[in-house]
Coordinates of C-alpha atoms in Angstrom, one line a residue:
X502 CA 90.1 51.0 80.6
X503 CA 90.9 48.1 78.3
X504 CA 93.0 45.9 79.0
X505 CA 94.5 46.8 76.0
X506 CA 94.7 50.6 76.2
X507 CA 96.4 49.9 79.6
X508 CA 98.9 47.1 78.5
X509 CA 99.3 50.7 75.8
X510 CA 99.7 53.1 78.4
X511 CA 102.4 51.2 80.6
X512 CA 104.3 51.1 77.2
X513 CA 104.0 54.6 76.4
X514 CA 105.4 55.2 80.1
X515 CA 108.6 52.4 79.5
X516 CA 109.2 54.4 75.8
X517 CA 109.2 57.8 76.3
X518 CA 112.4 59.4 77.6
X519 CA 110.7 62.3 77.4
X520 CA 108.2 62.5 79.4
X521 CA 106.1 64.4 77.2
X522 CA 103.0 65.4 79.3
X523 CA 104.1 63.8 82.9
X524 CA 106.1 65.4 85.3
X525 CA 108.6 64.9 84.6
X526 CA 108.8 66.3 80.9
X527 CA 112.6 67.6 80.1
X528 CA 112.9 70.5 80.0
X529 CA 112.7 72.4 76.6
X530 CA 110.6 69.5 74.0
X531 CA 108.6 71.6 71.6
X532 CA 104.6 73.0 72.6
X533 CA 102.3 70.1 72.2
X534 CA 101.2 69.9 68.4
X535 CA 96.5 71.4 68.3
X536 CA 95.7 69.2 65.3
X537 CA 92.9 68.0 64.6
X538 CA 93.8 63.7 64.4
X539 CA 93.3 64.4 60.4
X540 CA 95.6 67.0 60.3
X541 CA 98.2 66.0 62.2
X542 CA 98.7 62.2 60.5
X543 CA 99.0 64.9 57.2
X544 CA 101.3 66.5 58.8
X545 CA 103.1 63.7 60.9
X546 CA 103.3 62.2 56.6
X547 CA 104.4 65.1 54.3
X548 CA 107.2 65.9 57.0
X549 CA 107.7 61.6 56.7
X550 CA 108.5 61.9 52.6
X551 CA 110.1 65.9 52.6
X552 CA 112.3 64.1 55.0
X553 CA 112.6 61.1 52.5
X554 CA 113.6 64.0 50.3
X555 CA 116.5 65.5 52.3
X556 CA 118.2 62.3 53.7
X557 CA 117.8 60.8 49.8
X558 CA 120.0 63.5 48.4
X559 CA 122.2 63.8 51.3
X560 CA 122.7 60.4 50.8
X561 CA 123.4 61.2 47.3
X562 CA 125.4 63.5 48.0
X563 CA 128.5 60.9 49.7
X564 CA 127.7 58.3 47.4
X565 CA 128.1 60.5 44.8
X566 CA 131.8 62.3 46.8
X567 CA 134.4 60.2 46.3
X568 CA 135.6 60.6 49.4
X569 CA 133.2 59.3 51.3
X570 CA 134.3 55.5 49.4
X571 CA 137.7 55.1 50.6
X572 CA 138.2 53.6 53.9
X573 CA 141.4 52.4 55.9
X574 CA 144.3 53.6 55.4
X575 CA 143.7 55.1 52.4
X576 CA 140.3 57.3 53.8
X577 CA 140.8 61.0 53.9
X578 CA 140.1 63.9 55.7
X579 CA 136.9 65.9 55.0
X580 CA 138.4 68.3 55.8
X581 CA 141.0 67.5 52.4
X582 CA 137.8 69.4 50.2
X583 CA 138.0 73.0 51.3
X584 CA 136.3 74.7 53.3
X585 CA 133.0 74.0 51.3
X586 CA 132.6 70.9 50.5
X587 CA 133.8 70.3 53.9
X588 CA 130.7 72.5 54.6
X589 CA 128.4 70.5 52.8
X590 CA 129.5 67.4 54.0
X591 CA 128.8 67.9 57.6
X592 CA 125.4 69.0 57.2
X593 CA 124.5 65.9 54.6
X594 CA 126.4 63.8 57.5
X595 CA 124.6 65.4 60.1
X596 CA 121.1 65.4 58.4
X597 CA 121.3 61.1 58.2
X598 CA 120.8 60.6 62.1
X599 CA 118.7 63.2 61.8
X600 CA 116.4 62.7 59.0
X601 CA 116.5 58.9 60.0
X602 CA 115.5 59.2 63.7
X603 CA 112.5 63.1 62.8
X604 CA 110.9 59.2 60.1
X605 CA 110.7 56.7 62.8
X606 CA 108.8 59.1 65.3
X607 CA 106.7 60.8 63.1
X608 CA 105.5 57.1 61.1
X609 CA 104.9 56.1 64.5
X610 CA 103.9 59.6 64.8
X611 CA 101.0 58.9 62.1
X612 CA 99.9 55.5 63.4
X613 CA 99.3 55.6 66.6
X614 CA 97.1 59.1 66.4
X615 CA 95.5 57.3 63.0
X616 CA 94.6 54.1 64.7
X617 CA 93.7 56.4 67.7
X618 CA 95.4 55.2 70.8
X619 CA 97.2 58.9 70.9
X620 CA 95.7 62.0 70.6
X621 CA 98.3 64.7 68.4
X622 CA 99.7 66.6 72.0
X623 CA 101.4 63.1 72.9
X624 CA 103.5 63.7 70.5
X625 CA 104.9 67.0 70.0
X626 CA 108.0 67.4 67.5
X627 CA 110.9 65.1 68.9
X628 CA 113.6 68.7 67.0
X629 CA 113.3 71.2 68.2
X630 CA 113.6 74.6 65.5
X631 CA 116.5 76.1 63.7
X632 CA 116.1 79.8 65.4
X633 CA 117.0 78.8 68.4
X634 CA 120.2 77.4 67.8
X635 CA 122.8 80.7 68.1
X636 CA 125.2 79.4 70.8
X637 CA 126.4 76.1 71.0
X638 CA 124.3 75.4 74.7
X639 CA 121.5 76.0 72.6
X640 CA 121.7 73.8 69.5
X641 CA 122.5 70.9 71.5
X642 CA 119.5 72.0 74.8
X643 CA 117.0 73.0 72.4
X644 CA 117.1 72.2 68.4
X645 CA 118.9 68.3 69.0
X646 CA 115.8 65.6 70.0
X647 CA 116.2 65.6 74.3
X648 CA 115.4 61.7 74.3
X649 CA 118.9 61.4 76.8
X650 CA 118.2 64.6 78.9
X651 CA 117.4 62.4 81.9
X652 CA 118.7 59.7 81.6
X653 CA 122.5 62.0 81.7
X654 CA 121.7 64.6 84.0
X655 CA 121.2 62.1 86.0
X656 CA 124.6 61.4 86.1
X657 CA 125.9 65.1 86.2
X658 CA 123.6 64.9 89.5
X659 CA 124.7 62.5 91.2
X660 CA 128.4 63.0 90.5
X661 CA 127.5 66.7 92.1
X662 CA 125.7 65.6 95.2
X663 CA 129.4 62.7 95.5
X664 CA 131.3 65.7 95.1
X665 CA 129.6 68.1 97.8
X666 CA 128.4 70.5 95.5
X667 CA 124.9 73.0 96.2
X668 CA 123.4 73.1 93.5
X669 CA 122.8 76.8 91.1
X670 CA 126.4 77.0 92.1
X671 CA 129.2 76.9 89.2
X672 CA 131.0 74.2 90.7
X673 CA 127.5 72.8 89.9
X674 CA 126.8 73.8 86.8
X675 CA 129.8 72.7 85.5
X676 CA 130.3 69.7 86.4
X677 CA 126.8 68.8 85.3
X678 CA 127.9 70.1 81.5
X679 CA 130.5 67.6 81.4
X680 CA 129.4 64.5 82.6
X681 CA 126.0 64.5 80.6
X682 CA 128.8 64.8 77.5
X683 CA 130.6 61.9 78.6
X684 CA 128.1 59.6 79.1
X685 CA 126.2 60.7 76.1
X686 CA 129.8 60.0 74.5
X687 CA 130.1 56.9 76.5
X688 CA 126.9 55.9 74.8
X689 CA 127.4 56.6 71.7
X690 CA 130.4 54.3 72.7
X691 CA 128.7 51.7 71.6
X692 CA 127.8 51.6 68.4
X693 CA 131.4 52.8 67.2
X694 CA 131.9 49.3 69.1
X695 CA 129.9 47.3 66.5
X696 CA 132.0 49.1 63.8
X697 CA 134.7 46.9 65.3
X698 CA 137.3 47.5 68.5
X699 CA 139.6 49.8 67.2
X700 CA 137.2 52.2 67.5
X701 CA 135.9 52.0 70.8
X702 CA 134.9 56.0 72.1
X703 CA 136.0 57.3 68.7
X704 CA 133.2 59.4 69.6
X705 CA 133.9 60.5 72.7
X706 CA 136.3 63.1 72.1
X707 CA 133.6 65.1 70.2
X708 CA 131.2 64.8 73.1
X709 CA 132.9 66.4 75.2
X710 CA 134.7 69.2 72.9
X711 CA 130.8 69.9 73.1
X712 CA 131.6 70.9 76.6
X713 CA 134.4 72.8 76.1
X714 CA 132.5 75.4 73.3
X715 CA 130.0 75.8 75.6
X716 CA 132.2 76.8 78.5
X717 CA 134.2 79.3 76.3
X718 CA 130.8 80.8 74.9
X719 CA 129.4 81.2 78.7
X720 CA 133.2 83.1 79.0
X721 CA 132.4 85.1 76.8
X722 CA 129.4 86.2 78.2
X723 CA 130.6 87.0 81.4
X724 CA 133.6 89.0 80.5
X725 CA 130.6 91.1 78.0
X726 CA 128.2 91.7 81.5
X727 CA 131.7 92.3 83.1
X728 CA 132.4 95.2 81.3
X729 CA 128.9 96.5 79.9
X730 CA 128.5 95.3 76.6
X731 CA 125.8 93.2 77.0
X732 CA 122.9 95.2 75.8
X733 CA 125.1 95.2 72.7
X734 CA 126.1 91.9 72.4
X735 CA 122.7 91.1 72.1
X736 CA 121.7 93.7 69.1
X737 CA 124.3 91.6 67.3
X738 CA 124.6 88.2 69.7
X739 CA 122.0 86.3 67.3
X740 CA 123.9 86.8 64.1
X741 CA 127.3 86.6 65.7
X742 CA 125.8 83.6 67.0
X743 CA 124.3 81.6 63.4
X744 CA 127.9 82.8 62.5
X745 CA 129.8 81.2 66.0
X746 CA 128.1 78.0 65.7
X747 CA 128.6 77.1 62.1
X748 CA 131.9 78.1 62.1
X749 CA 132.3 75.2 65.9
X750 CA 130.3 72.8 63.7
X751 CA 132.6 72.9 60.9
X752 CA 135.9 72.9 63.4
X753 CA 134.9 70.1 65.0
X754 CA 132.7 68.0 63.4
X755 CA 135.7 66.0 61.4
X756 CA 136.9 64.6 64.9
X757 CA 133.4 63.2 64.8
X758 CA 133.2 62.2 61.2
X759 CA 137.2 61.1 60.1
X760 CA 137.0 58.4 61.9
X761 CA 133.6 56.8 61.0
X762 CA 135.1 57.4 57.4
X763 CA 137.7 55.0 58.4
X764 CA 135.4 52.2 59.3
X765 CA 134.3 52.8 55.8
X766 CA 130.6 53.9 57.1
X767 CA 130.6 55.8 53.9
X768 CA 129.9 53.8 51.5
X769 CA 126.5 52.5 54.4
X770 CA 123.1 52.3 52.5
X771 CA 120.7 54.1 54.9
X772 CA 117.5 54.3 52.7
X773 CA 116.0 50.8 50.9
X774 CA 115.8 53.0 47.4
X775 CA 117.5 56.3 46.3
X776 CA 114.6 58.4 43.7
X777 CA 117.3 61.0 42.8
X778 CA 120.4 58.4 41.8
X779 CA 117.9 56.5 40.4
X780 CA 117.4 59.9 38.0
X781 CA 121.0 60.9 38.2
X782 CA 121.9 57.3 36.3
X783 CA 118.8 58.1 34.0
X784 CA 121.1 60.9 33.1
X785 CA 124.6 60.5 33.0
X786 CA 122.9 57.5 30.5
X787 CA 121.1 60.0 27.7
X788 CA 124.1 62.5 27.6
X789 CA 126.9 59.1 27.4

């Protein structure tokens, strides 16, 4: 193997938190693509363009919504505009990191495979499919990216070992669950601090709430099993599940978004240009 290929191989190990292709690959990584190099590159570039368009739509909604222009003591909760607008705001806000991460990943995948440094099998999708998100547990464990799964899981296992909880027990399972979201919240708190010392830890309540929601889900499933209603729950489970996940995030996301709006993030730009807002401005000029 040439020296430059060995260097590339080492860099891949250090920058592959999901462990794709290794014996320590984390759970629920999407199936690797079986496309040819040319087809794979084309798909990734098309995905990049699609994400750019959707991200521009999301960002245009945020920048044209007066609620996000306020900051500090003038800021208002996204819940103040009514339930429908609240849901739109959550989708727009949530798509921003989703779109940005996907665009970067697709660009890297297209370049590496296009130059012949990687095979398509080394670049499974970063996010899972949305149809899997019919519980909060499945949303975080399958649909959302698993980039920090191995890192946060290690702390959960360490906590269980320190407390003497045997693997597979209820105590072990929920200790790992709560510790994982605690560590994730602490990691995101580093980003909070970048906005100012006053915002350190502002993200933490949102992440801890997710472990509470998963505990509630598990309790419902346990009761259904106890009452022998598991089969009936399965029949309507996905429909009810999607509604539950939608309602849950509509309730919990404001505590993640509101503080960021107060900090002024609603006015930040994540794209260098905005074709949507450019066209919107042209239409306004034509109609006035």
